[in-house]
Amino acid sequence: MGAQEKVAIVTGGARGIGKACAMDLARAGYALVLVDLLEKELAETAALISAEGRQVLTFVADVSSHQRAGEVVAQTIETFGRIDFLLNNAGRSAPVGILEISEDEFDRAIAINLKSCFNYIQHTAPHMLKQRSGRIVSMSSLNALSGGVTAAVSRFAYAAAKAGILGMTRALAKELGPVIAINAICPGVIRTEIDTNVTDRAEEVTKGIALGRLGCADDVAQLVTFLATSEPCFMTGQTLTVDGFQFNV
Ligand SMILES: NC(=O)c1ccc[n+]([C@@H]2O[C@H](COP(=O)([O-])OP(=O)(O)OC[C@H]3O[C@@H](n4cnc5c(N)ncnc54)[C@H](O)[C@@H]3O)[C@@H](O)[C@H]2O)c1
């Protein structure tokens, strides 16, 4: 590792928004640690990062496992000696209404979308505090603020988990400041493979977006890279929405 090379962990970094963020961070000079369940996509994204001339480690791991998060962070420290930026991006939609959802499905939605953030922050923060610097961003959702784009399919468990991220972010900004800056992002409808239920209705959804289009992964990546790299940094505990101003929710 070059003396000046910074290190970023990106969960859910194999595809979609996480992949775009990892690529943008690589271009900004970061070595990358990618965590995901998708082995093939992880390898493909890692190859693209290597082609940018950056070091990259990959872990096939479920972000809902606290123990696995500890192993990922320990191996990151062993390899690179530091962690400058953590992006809690892995997540999964849970389009099931309150009357149909099982207890297991609810627990899983919370584990993947909210507990995952706790897992990675708890293992990463001690290293950032020790090195006296660090930034964290967690991917929430516009669903956390609006309850969802459409009433046709309820995503209440997903919305609950994503809203939990916002409270956690504000409380941790107090607990981890003045050393660590931590913020949350609420993307609106972004074209990825997470939940084609909404993107399939692009024309109808776009009518309610002031900027007249759905978002793309790079729209989110630009904001993430800004939050990782801006100097000086006077922004923490915030919820930043990137949705082209979706006014019909
Ligand atoms: N696409 C949107 O419209 C949108 C809107 C708001 C918020 N988000 C959030 O942005 C983040 C990225 O979503 P995306 O749209 O790129 O979706 P995506 O499905 O393309 O990517 C999510 C990635 O997370 C990984 N992942 C899922 N569960 C995991 C687990 N348990 N352990 C490890 N990895 C796991 C997936 O394998 C995938 O690579 C998510 O947290 C999502 O909730 C997306």
PDB file of C-alpha atoms and ligand atoms in Angstrom:
ATOM      1  CA  MET A   1       0.000   0.000   0.000  1.00  0.00           C
ATOM      2  CA  GLY A   2       1.264   3.467  -0.886  1.00  0.00           C
ATOM      3  CA  ALA A   3       1.919   5.695   2.142  1.00  0.00           C
ATOM      4  CA  GLN A   4      -0.940   8.025   1.198  1.00  0.00           C
ATOM      5  CA  GLU A   5      -3.455   5.406   0.074  1.00  0.00           C
ATOM      6  CA  LYS A   6      -6.723   5.543   1.995  1.00  0.00           C
ATOM      7  CA  VAL A   7      -8.872   2.482   2.643  1.00  0.00           C
ATOM      8  CA  ALA A   8     -12.641   2.111   2.245  1.00  0.00           C
ATOM      9  CA  ILE A   9     -14.961  -0.776   3.151  1.00  0.00           C
ATOM     10  CA  VAL A  10     -18.081  -0.989   0.958  1.00  0.00           C
ATOM     11  CA  THR A  11     -20.767  -3.508   1.894  1.00  0.00           C
ATOM     12  CA  GLY A  12     -22.997  -4.664  -0.952  1.00  0.00           C
ATOM     13  CA  GLY A  13     -20.178  -3.574  -3.245  1.00  0.00           C
ATOM     14  CA  ALA A  14     -20.629  -6.235  -5.934  1.00  0.00           C
ATOM     15  CA  ARG A  15     -23.298  -4.476  -7.996  1.00  0.00           C
ATOM     16  CA  GLY A  16     -25.703  -1.543  -8.175  1.00  0.00           C
ATOM     17  CA  ILE A  17     -25.125   1.543  -6.027  1.00  0.00           C
ATOM     18  CA  GLY A  18     -22.343  -0.130  -4.009  1.00  0.00           C
ATOM     19  CA  LYS A  19     -20.396  -0.990  -7.149  1.00  0.00           C
ATOM     20  CA  ALA A  20     -20.711   2.592  -8.487  1.00  0.00           C
ATOM     21  CA  CYS A  21     -19.534   3.948  -5.108  1.00  0.00           C
ATOM     22  CA  ALA A  22     -16.582   1.541  -4.991  1.00  0.00           C
ATOM     23  CA  MET A  23     -15.512   2.526  -8.513  1.00  0.00           C
ATOM     24  CA  ASP A  24     -15.798   6.237  -7.717  1.00  0.00           C
ATOM     25  CA  LEU A  25     -13.765   5.786  -4.511  1.00  0.00           C
ATOM     26  CA  ALA A  26     -11.137   3.805  -6.442  1.00  0.00           C
ATOM     27  CA  ARG A  27     -10.839   6.677  -8.902  1.00  0.00           C
ATOM     28  CA  ALA A  28     -10.484   9.033  -5.907  1.00  0.00           C
ATOM     29  CA  GLY A  29      -7.470   6.978  -4.780  1.00  0.00           C
ATOM     30  CA  TYR A  30      -8.901   4.555  -2.209  1.00  0.00           C
ATOM     31  CA  ALA A  31      -7.958   0.905  -1.753  1.00  0.00           C
ATOM     32  CA  LEU A  32     -11.229  -1.045  -1.546  1.00  0.00           C
ATOM     33  CA  VAL A  33     -12.630  -3.794   0.645  1.00  0.00           C
ATOM     34  CA  LEU A  34     -15.824  -5.224  -0.877  1.00  0.00           C
ATOM     35  CA  VAL A  35     -18.319  -7.326   1.082  1.00  0.00           C
ATOM     36  CA  ASP A  36     -21.196  -9.117  -0.643  1.00  0.00           C
ATOM     37  CA  LEU A  37     -23.011 -12.427  -1.073  1.00  0.00           C
ATOM     38  CA  LEU A  38     -22.554 -12.504  -4.870  1.00  0.00           C
ATOM     39  CA  GLU A  39     -19.195 -14.171  -5.519  1.00  0.00           C
ATOM     40  CA  LYS A  40     -19.119 -13.778  -9.321  1.00  0.00           C
ATOM     41  CA  GLU A  41     -20.168 -10.100  -9.290  1.00  0.00           C
ATOM     42  CA  LEU A  42     -17.670  -9.411  -6.486  1.00  0.00           C
ATOM     43  CA  ALA A  43     -14.830 -10.804  -8.625  1.00  0.00           C
ATOM     44  CA  GLU A  44     -15.961  -8.743 -11.640  1.00  0.00           C
ATOM     45  CA  THR A  45     -16.090  -5.507  -9.650  1.00  0.00           C
ATOM     46  CA  ALA A  46     -12.741  -6.281  -8.014  1.00  0.00           C
ATOM     47  CA  ALA A  47     -11.179  -6.729 -11.474  1.00  0.00           C
ATOM     48  CA  LEU A  48     -12.458  -3.281 -12.515  1.00  0.00           C
ATOM     49  CA  ILE A  49     -10.958  -1.740  -9.356  1.00  0.00           C
ATOM     50  CA  SER A  50      -7.608  -3.444 -10.001  1.00  0.00           C
ATOM     51  CA  ALA A  51      -7.724  -2.020 -13.531  1.00  0.00           C
ATOM     52  CA  GLU A  52      -7.914   1.444 -11.919  1.00  0.00           C
ATOM     53  CA  GLY A  53      -4.593   0.586 -10.231  1.00  0.00           C
ATOM     54  CA  ARG A  54      -6.076   0.207  -6.743  1.00  0.00           C
ATOM     55  CA  GLN A  55      -5.704  -2.634  -4.292  1.00  0.00           C
ATOM     56  CA  VAL A  56      -8.858  -4.570  -3.519  1.00  0.00           C
ATOM     57  CA  LEU A  57      -9.909  -7.279  -1.058  1.00  0.00           C
ATOM     58  CA  THR A  58     -13.191  -9.177  -1.425  1.00  0.00           C
ATOM     59  CA  PHE A  59     -15.228 -11.046   1.166  1.00  0.00           C
ATOM     60  CA  VAL A  60     -18.206 -13.296   0.478  1.00  0.00           C
ATOM     61  CA  ALA A  61     -20.095 -12.536   3.672  1.00  0.00           C
ATOM     62  CA  ASP A  62     -23.609 -11.935   4.955  1.00  0.00           C
ATOM     63  CA  VAL A  63     -23.675  -8.435   6.486  1.00  0.00           C
ATOM     64  CA  SER A  64     -26.211  -9.549   9.088  1.00  0.00           C
ATOM     65  CA  SER A  65     -23.482 -11.596  10.831  1.00  0.00           C
ATOM     66  CA  HIS A  66     -21.744  -9.653  13.621  1.00  0.00           C
ATOM     67  CA  GLN A  67     -18.995 -12.262  13.849  1.00  0.00           C
ATOM     68  CA  ARG A  68     -18.293 -12.156  10.096  1.00  0.00           C
ATOM     69  CA  ALA A  69     -18.123  -8.339  10.228  1.00  0.00           C
ATOM     70  CA  GLY A  70     -15.428  -8.714  12.896  1.00  0.00           C
ATOM     71  CA  GLU A  71     -13.451 -11.054  10.659  1.00  0.00           C
ATOM     72  CA  VAL A  72     -13.741  -8.707   7.659  1.00  0.00           C
ATOM     73  CA  VAL A  73     -12.537  -5.723   9.695  1.00  0.00           C
ATOM     74  CA  ALA A  74      -9.691  -7.713  11.318  1.00  0.00           C
ATOM     75  CA  GLN A  75      -8.431  -8.882   7.917  1.00  0.00           C
ATOM     76  CA  THR A  76      -8.722  -5.356   6.542  1.00  0.00           C
ATOM     77  CA  ILE A  77      -6.543  -4.044   9.365  1.00  0.00           C
ATOM     78  CA  GLU A  78      -4.086  -6.911   8.918  1.00  0.00           C
ATOM     79  CA  THR A  79      -3.743  -6.120   5.195  1.00  0.00           C
ATOM     80  CA  PHE A  80      -3.910  -2.322   5.093  1.00  0.00           C
ATOM     81  CA  GLY A  81      -3.344  -1.200   8.699  1.00  0.00           C
ATOM     82  CA  ARG A  82      -6.174   1.365   8.610  1.00  0.00           C
ATOM     83  CA  ILE A  83      -9.803   2.103   7.656  1.00  0.00           C
ATOM     84  CA  ASP A  84     -10.642   5.624   6.493  1.00  0.00           C
ATOM     85  CA  PHE A  85     -14.169   5.165   5.209  1.00  0.00           C
ATOM     86  CA  LEU A  86     -17.025   2.735   5.835  1.00  0.00           C
ATOM     87  CA  LEU A  87     -20.013   2.615   3.480  1.00  0.00           C
ATOM     88  CA  ASN A  88     -22.896   0.564   4.895  1.00  0.00           C
ATOM     89  CA  ASN A  89     -24.647  -0.002   1.593  1.00  0.00           C
ATOM     90  CA  ALA A  90     -25.837  -3.633   1.513  1.00  0.00           C
ATOM     91  CA  GLY A  91     -29.590  -3.877   1.732  1.00  0.00           C
ATOM     92  CA  ARG A  92     -32.578  -5.745   0.446  1.00  0.00           C
ATOM     93  CA  SER A  93     -36.153  -4.712  -0.191  1.00  0.00           C
ATOM     94  CA  ALA A  94     -38.933  -6.465   1.764  1.00  0.00           C
ATOM     95  CA  PRO A  95     -42.163  -5.942  -0.166  1.00  0.00           C
ATOM     96  CA  VAL A  96     -44.577  -7.683   2.217  1.00  0.00           C
ATOM     97  CA  GLY A  97     -47.516  -6.094   4.058  1.00  0.00           C
ATOM     98  CA  ILE A  98     -48.128  -6.210   7.811  1.00  0.00           C
ATOM     99  CA  LEU A  99     -50.933  -8.769   7.443  1.00  0.00           C
ATOM    100  CA  GLU A 100     -48.811 -11.223   5.416  1.00  0.00           C
ATOM    101  CA  ILE A 101     -45.274 -10.899   6.774  1.00  0.00           C
ATOM    102  CA  SER A 102     -43.855 -13.677   8.962  1.00  0.00           C
ATOM    103  CA  GLU A 103     -41.803 -12.983  12.072  1.00  0.00           C
ATOM    104  CA  ASP A 104     -38.720 -14.425  10.323  1.00  0.00           C
ATOM    105  CA  GLU A 105     -39.184 -12.143   7.295  1.00  0.00           C
ATOM    106  CA  PHE A 106     -39.478  -9.106   9.574  1.00  0.00           C
ATOM    107  CA  ASP A 107     -36.383 -10.097  11.581  1.00  0.00           C
ATOM    108  CA  ARG A 108     -34.444 -10.653   8.337  1.00  0.00           C
ATOM    109  CA  ALA A 109     -35.402  -7.214   6.976  1.00  0.00           C
ATOM    110  CA  ILE A 110     -34.111  -5.588  10.168  1.00  0.00           C
ATOM    111  CA  ALA A 111     -30.970  -7.760  10.239  1.00  0.00           C
ATOM    112  CA  ILE A 112     -29.927  -7.043   6.634  1.00  0.00           C
ATOM    113  CA  ASN A 113     -30.861  -3.357   6.507  1.00  0.00           C
ATOM    114  CA  LEU A 114     -30.251  -2.091  10.066  1.00  0.00           C
ATOM    115  CA  LYS A 115     -28.288  -4.533  12.238  1.00  0.00           C
ATOM    116  CA  SER A 116     -25.721  -4.781   9.416  1.00  0.00           C
ATOM    117  CA  CYS A 117     -24.853  -1.103  10.032  1.00  0.00           C
ATOM    118  CA  PHE A 118     -24.399  -1.765  13.760  1.00  0.00           C
ATOM    119  CA  ASN A 119     -22.198  -4.790  12.950  1.00  0.00           C
ATOM    120  CA  TYR A 120     -19.772  -2.893  10.742  1.00  0.00           C
ATOM    121  CA  ILE A 121     -19.743   0.366  12.715  1.00  0.00           C
ATOM    122  CA  GLN A 122     -19.039  -1.409  16.009  1.00  0.00           C
ATOM    123  CA  HIS A 123     -16.039  -3.251  14.570  1.00  0.00           C
ATOM    124  CA  THR A 124     -14.715  -0.313  12.520  1.00  0.00           C
ATOM    125  CA  ALA A 125     -15.116   2.628  14.933  1.00  0.00           C
ATOM    126  CA  PRO A 126     -12.353   1.556  17.391  1.00  0.00           C
ATOM    127  CA  HIS A 127      -9.788   1.653  14.556  1.00  0.00           C
ATOM    128  CA  MET A 128     -10.986   5.062  13.351  1.00  0.00           C
ATOM    129  CA  LEU A 129     -10.894   6.433  16.916  1.00  0.00           C
ATOM    130  CA  LYS A 130      -7.364   5.059  17.372  1.00  0.00           C
ATOM    131  CA  GLN A 131      -6.134   6.649  14.127  1.00  0.00           C
ATOM    132  CA  ARG A 132      -7.976   9.877  15.091  1.00  0.00           C
ATOM    133  CA  SER A 133      -9.925  10.097  11.809  1.00  0.00           C
ATOM    134  CA  GLY A 134     -12.695   8.361   9.891  1.00  0.00           C
ATOM    135  CA  ARG A 135     -15.926   8.784   7.983  1.00  0.00           C
ATOM    136  CA  ILE A 136     -19.007   6.596   7.841  1.00  0.00           C
ATOM    137  CA  VAL A 137     -22.007   6.717   5.491  1.00  0.00           C
ATOM    138  CA  SER A 138     -25.033   4.418   5.765  1.00  0.00           C
ATOM    139  CA  MET A 139     -27.525   3.894   2.944  1.00  0.00           C
ATOM    140  CA  SER A 140     -31.045   4.574   4.141  1.00  0.00           C
ATOM    141  CA  SER A 141     -33.910   5.209   1.712  1.00  0.00           C
ATOM    142  CA  LEU A 142     -36.575   7.728   0.795  1.00  0.00           C
ATOM    143  CA  ASN A 143     -38.931   5.005   2.104  1.00  0.00           C
ATOM    144  CA  ALA A 144     -37.739   5.869   5.626  1.00  0.00           C
ATOM    145  CA  LEU A 145     -39.095   9.413   5.210  1.00  0.00           C
ATOM    146  CA  SER A 146     -42.125   8.854   2.971  1.00  0.00           C
ATOM    147  CA  GLY A 147     -43.261   5.299   3.730  1.00  0.00           C
ATOM    148  CA  GLY A 148     -42.737   4.330   0.095  1.00  0.00           C
ATOM    149  CA  VAL A 149     -43.408   5.418  -3.472  1.00  0.00           C
ATOM    150  CA  THR A 150     -46.663   3.532  -3.832  1.00  0.00           C
ATOM    151  CA  ALA A 151     -49.300   2.151  -1.533  1.00  0.00           C
ATOM    152  CA  ALA A 152     -49.732  -0.822  -3.911  1.00  0.00           C
ATOM    153  CA  VAL A 153     -46.860  -2.760  -2.344  1.00  0.00           C
ATOM    154  CA  SER A 154     -46.073  -2.093   1.305  1.00  0.00           C
ATOM    155  CA  ARG A 155     -42.440  -2.114   2.346  1.00  0.00           C
ATOM    156  CA  PHE A 156     -43.095  -1.224   5.979  1.00  0.00           C
ATOM    157  CA  ALA A 157     -40.380  -3.514   7.442  1.00  0.00           C
ATOM    158  CA  TYR A 158     -37.796  -2.092   5.026  1.00  0.00           C
ATOM    159  CA  ALA A 159     -38.986   1.445   5.874  1.00  0.00           C
ATOM    160  CA  ALA A 160     -38.687   0.687   9.606  1.00  0.00           C
ATOM    161  CA  ALA A 161     -35.144  -0.622   9.205  1.00  0.00           C
ATOM    162  CA  LYS A 162     -34.100   2.314   7.015  1.00  0.00           C
ATOM    163  CA  ALA A 163     -35.648   4.816   9.458  1.00  0.00           C
ATOM    164  CA  GLY A 164     -33.664   3.128  12.235  1.00  0.00           C
ATOM    165  CA  ILE A 165     -30.490   4.038  10.354  1.00  0.00           C
ATOM    166  CA  LEU A 166     -31.400   7.733  10.595  1.00  0.00           C
ATOM    167  CA  GLY A 167     -31.764   7.662  14.396  1.00  0.00           C
ATOM    168  CA  MET A 168     -28.624   5.572  14.765  1.00  0.00           C
ATOM    169  CA  THR A 169     -26.702   8.037  12.604  1.00  0.00           C
ATOM    170  CA  ARG A 170     -27.727  11.074  14.655  1.00  0.00           C
ATOM    171  CA  ALA A 171     -26.952   9.376  17.993  1.00  0.00           C
ATOM    172  CA  LEU A 172     -23.599   8.043  16.782  1.00  0.00           C
ATOM    173  CA  ALA A 173     -22.611  11.448  15.416  1.00  0.00           C
ATOM    174  CA  LYS A 174     -22.754  12.614  19.049  1.00  0.00           C
ATOM    175  CA  GLU A 175     -21.076   9.513  20.450  1.00  0.00           C
ATOM    176  CA  LEU A 176     -18.261   9.285  17.892  1.00  0.00           C
ATOM    177  CA  GLY A 177     -17.631  13.010  17.336  1.00  0.00           C
ATOM    178  CA  PRO A 178     -15.361  14.894  17.221  1.00  0.00           C
ATOM    179  CA  VAL A 179     -13.245  12.179  15.582  1.00  0.00           C
ATOM    180  CA  ILE A 180     -15.668  10.396  13.221  1.00  0.00           C
ATOM    181  CA  ALA A 181     -18.147  12.063  10.854  1.00  0.00           C
ATOM    182  CA  ILE A 182     -21.185   9.872  10.133  1.00  0.00           C
ATOM    183  CA  ASN A 183     -24.074  10.604   7.776  1.00  0.00           C
ATOM    184  CA  ALA A 184     -26.974   8.824   6.095  1.00  0.00           C
ATOM    185  CA  ILE A 185     -28.191   9.011   2.506  1.00  0.00           C
ATOM    186  CA  CYS A 186     -31.790   8.542   1.362  1.00  0.00           C
ATOM    187  CA  PRO A 187     -31.828   7.667  -2.330  1.00  0.00           C
ATOM    188  CA  GLY A 188     -35.120   7.972  -4.185  1.00  0.00           C
ATOM    189  CA  VAL A 189     -35.824   5.602  -7.080  1.00  0.00           C
ATOM    190  CA  ILE A 190     -32.479   4.511  -8.498  1.00  0.00           C
ATOM    191  CA  ARG A 191     -32.266   2.112 -11.461  1.00  0.00           C
ATOM    192  CA  THR A 192     -30.677  -1.076 -10.078  1.00  0.00           C
ATOM    193  CA  GLU A 193     -31.699  -4.704  -9.661  1.00  0.00           C
ATOM    194  CA  ILE A 194     -32.942  -4.341  -6.060  1.00  0.00           C
ATOM    195  CA  ASP A 195     -36.672  -4.024  -6.673  1.00  0.00           C
ATOM    196  CA  THR A 196     -37.814  -3.732 -10.261  1.00  0.00           C
ATOM    197  CA  ASN A 197     -41.381  -3.339  -9.021  1.00  0.00           C
ATOM    198  CA  VAL A 198     -40.884   0.444  -8.991  1.00  0.00           C
ATOM    199  CA  THR A 199     -38.458   0.895 -11.907  1.00  0.00           C
ATOM    200  CA  ASP A 200     -40.802  -1.163 -14.141  1.00  0.00           C
ATOM    201  CA  ARG A 201     -43.311   1.687 -13.735  1.00  0.00           C
ATOM    202  CA  ALA A 202     -40.676   4.289 -14.671  1.00  0.00           C
ATOM    203  CA  GLU A 203     -42.978   6.463 -16.791  1.00  0.00           C
ATOM    204  CA  GLU A 204     -45.613   6.809 -14.064  1.00  0.00           C
ATOM    205  CA  VAL A 205     -43.028   7.302 -11.279  1.00  0.00           C
ATOM    206  CA  THR A 206     -41.071   9.889 -13.287  1.00  0.00           C
ATOM    207  CA  LYS A 207     -44.148  12.160 -13.440  1.00  0.00           C
ATOM    208  CA  GLY A 208     -43.650  12.773  -9.720  1.00  0.00           C
ATOM    209  CA  ILE A 209     -39.927  13.606  -9.919  1.00  0.00           C
ATOM    210  CA  ALA A 210     -39.032  17.275 -10.345  1.00  0.00           C
ATOM    211  CA  LEU A 211     -35.863  16.544 -12.314  1.00  0.00           C
ATOM    212  CA  GLY A 212     -37.869  14.343 -14.705  1.00  0.00           C
ATOM    213  CA  ARG A 213     -35.923  11.073 -14.538  1.00  0.00           C
ATOM    214  CA  LEU A 214     -35.147   8.128 -12.293  1.00  0.00           C
ATOM    215  CA  GLY A 215     -31.798   8.201 -10.536  1.00  0.00           C
ATOM    216  CA  CYS A 216     -28.753   6.159 -11.517  1.00  0.00           C
ATOM    217  CA  ALA A 217     -26.129   4.621  -9.253  1.00  0.00           C
ATOM    218  CA  ASP A 218     -23.596   7.319 -10.134  1.00  0.00           C
ATOM    219  CA  ASP A 219     -25.988  10.004  -8.793  1.00  0.00           C
ATOM    220  CA  VAL A 220     -25.568   8.406  -5.354  1.00  0.00           C
ATOM    221  CA  ALA A 221     -21.854   7.627  -5.788  1.00  0.00           C
ATOM    222  CA  GLN A 222     -20.994  11.300  -6.341  1.00  0.00           C
ATOM    223  CA  LEU A 223     -22.548  12.214  -3.000  1.00  0.00           C
ATOM    224  CA  VAL A 224     -20.856   9.300  -1.218  1.00  0.00           C
ATOM    225  CA  THR A 225     -17.431  10.292  -2.536  1.00  0.00           C
ATOM    226  CA  PHE A 226     -18.050  13.882  -1.441  1.00  0.00           C
ATOM    227  CA  LEU A 227     -18.913  12.714   2.091  1.00  0.00           C
ATOM    228  CA  ALA A 228     -15.814  10.478   2.154  1.00  0.00           C
ATOM    229  CA  THR A 229     -13.315  12.993   0.800  1.00  0.00           C
ATOM    230  CA  SER A 230     -14.407  16.601   1.467  1.00  0.00           C
ATOM    231  CA  GLU A 231     -11.837  18.599   3.396  1.00  0.00           C
ATOM    232  CA  PRO A 232     -12.439  20.223   5.754  1.00  0.00           C
ATOM    233  CA  CYS A 233     -15.450  18.278   7.047  1.00  0.00           C
ATOM    234  CA  PHE A 234     -18.142  20.048   9.067  1.00  0.00           C
ATOM    235  CA  MET A 235     -21.049  17.751   8.250  1.00  0.00           C
ATOM    236  CA  THR A 236     -22.139  14.933  10.548  1.00  0.00           C
ATOM    237  CA  GLY A 237     -25.354  13.375  11.852  1.00  0.00           C
ATOM    238  CA  GLN A 238     -27.197  14.390   8.684  1.00  0.00           C
ATOM    239  CA  THR A 239     -29.765  12.770   6.420  1.00  0.00           C
ATOM    240  CA  LEU A 240     -29.108  13.661   2.772  1.00  0.00           C
ATOM    241  CA  THR A 241     -31.771  12.946   0.179  1.00  0.00           C
ATOM    242  CA  VAL A 242     -30.813  12.272  -3.450  1.00  0.00           C
ATOM    243  CA  ASP A 243     -34.065  11.735  -5.324  1.00  0.00           C
ATOM    244  CA  GLY A 244     -34.447  14.430  -8.007  1.00  0.00           C
ATOM    245  CA  PHE A 245     -37.126  15.779  -5.613  1.00  0.00           C
ATOM    246  CA  GLN A 246     -39.812  13.143  -5.609  1.00  0.00           C
ATOM    247  CA  PHE A 247     -42.858  15.216  -4.735  1.00  0.00           C
ATOM    248  CA  ASN A 248     -45.716  12.706  -5.104  1.00  0.00           C
ATOM    249  CA  VAL A 249     -44.882  10.470  -2.146  1.00  0.00           C
TER     250      VAL A 249
HETATM  251  N1  LIG B   1     -32.222   1.294  -5.920  1.00  0.00           N
HETATM  252  C1  LIG B   1     -33.019   2.096  -5.227  1.00  0.00           C
HETATM  253  O1  LIG B   1     -33.990   2.652  -5.761  1.00  0.00           O
HETATM  254  C2  LIG B   1     -32.727   2.382  -3.777  1.00  0.00           C
HETATM  255  C3  LIG B   1     -33.479   3.386  -3.144  1.00  0.00           C
HETATM  256  C4  LIG B   1     -33.250   3.669  -1.810  1.00  0.00           C
HETATM  257  C5  LIG B   1     -32.274   2.956  -1.116  1.00  0.00           C
HETATM  258  N2  LIG B   1     -31.554   1.985  -1.747  1.00  0.00           N
HETATM  259  C6  LIG B   1     -30.547   1.279  -0.951  1.00  0.00           C
HETATM  260  O2  LIG B   1     -29.302   1.326  -1.584  1.00  0.00           O
HETATM  261  C7  LIG B   1     -28.532   0.169  -1.246  1.00  0.00           C
HETATM  262  C8  LIG B   1     -28.014  -0.492  -2.504  1.00  0.00           C
HETATM  263  O3  LIG B   1     -29.122  -0.966  -3.246  1.00  0.00           O
HETATM  264  P1  LIG B   1     -29.085  -1.230  -4.819  1.00  0.00           P
HETATM  265  O4  LIG B   1     -30.247  -0.539  -5.396  1.00  0.00           O
HETATM  266  O5  LIG B   1     -27.729  -1.001  -5.375  1.00  0.00           O
HETATM  267  O6  LIG B   1     -29.463  -2.799  -4.828  1.00  0.00           O
HETATM  268  P2  LIG B   1     -28.739  -4.066  -5.444  1.00  0.00           P
HETATM  269  O7  LIG B   1     -29.620  -5.217  -5.106  1.00  0.00           O
HETATM  270  O8  LIG B   1     -28.354  -3.860  -6.865  1.00  0.00           O
HETATM  271  O9  LIG B   1     -27.394  -4.131  -4.584  1.00  0.00           O
HETATM  272  C9  LIG B   1     -27.411  -4.502  -3.228  1.00  0.00           C
HETATM  273  C10 LIG B   1     -26.171  -5.325  -2.962  1.00  0.00           C
HETATM  274  O10 LIG B   1     -26.207  -5.730  -1.576  1.00  0.00           O
HETATM  275  C11 LIG B   1     -25.911  -7.106  -1.520  1.00  0.00           C
HETATM  276  N3  LIG B   1     -26.532  -7.721  -0.354  1.00  0.00           N
HETATM  277  C12 LIG B   1     -27.869  -7.872  -0.104  1.00  0.00           C
HETATM  278  N4  LIG B   1     -28.046  -8.525   1.033  1.00  0.00           N
HETATM  279  C13 LIG B   1     -26.817  -8.792   1.538  1.00  0.00           C
HETATM  280  C14 LIG B   1     -26.350  -9.466   2.691  1.00  0.00           C
HETATM  281  N5  LIG B   1     -27.200  -9.993   3.568  1.00  0.00           N
HETATM  282  N6  LIG B   1     -25.007  -9.559   2.886  1.00  0.00           N
HETATM  283  C15 LIG B   1     -24.134  -9.042   1.980  1.00  0.00           C
HETATM  284  N7  LIG B   1     -24.524  -8.397   0.879  1.00  0.00           N
HETATM  285  C16 LIG B   1     -25.842  -8.284   0.650  1.00  0.00           C
HETATM  286  C17 LIG B   1     -26.502  -7.679  -2.802  1.00  0.00           C
HETATM  287  O11 LIG B   1     -25.938  -8.957  -3.122  1.00  0.00           O
HETATM  288  C18 LIG B   1     -26.156  -6.609  -3.817  1.00  0.00           C
HETATM  289  O12 LIG B   1     -24.895  -6.794  -4.403  1.00  0.00           O
HETATM  290  C19 LIG B   1     -29.468  -0.721  -0.416  1.00  0.00           C
HETATM  291  O13 LIG B   1     -29.209  -0.548   0.957  1.00  0.00           O
HETATM  292  C20 LIG B   1     -30.845  -0.201  -0.768  1.00  0.00           C
HETATM  293  O14 LIG B   1     -31.771  -0.448   0.254  1.00  0.00           O
HETATM  294  C21 LIG B   1     -31.753   1.680  -3.060  1.00  0.00           C
END
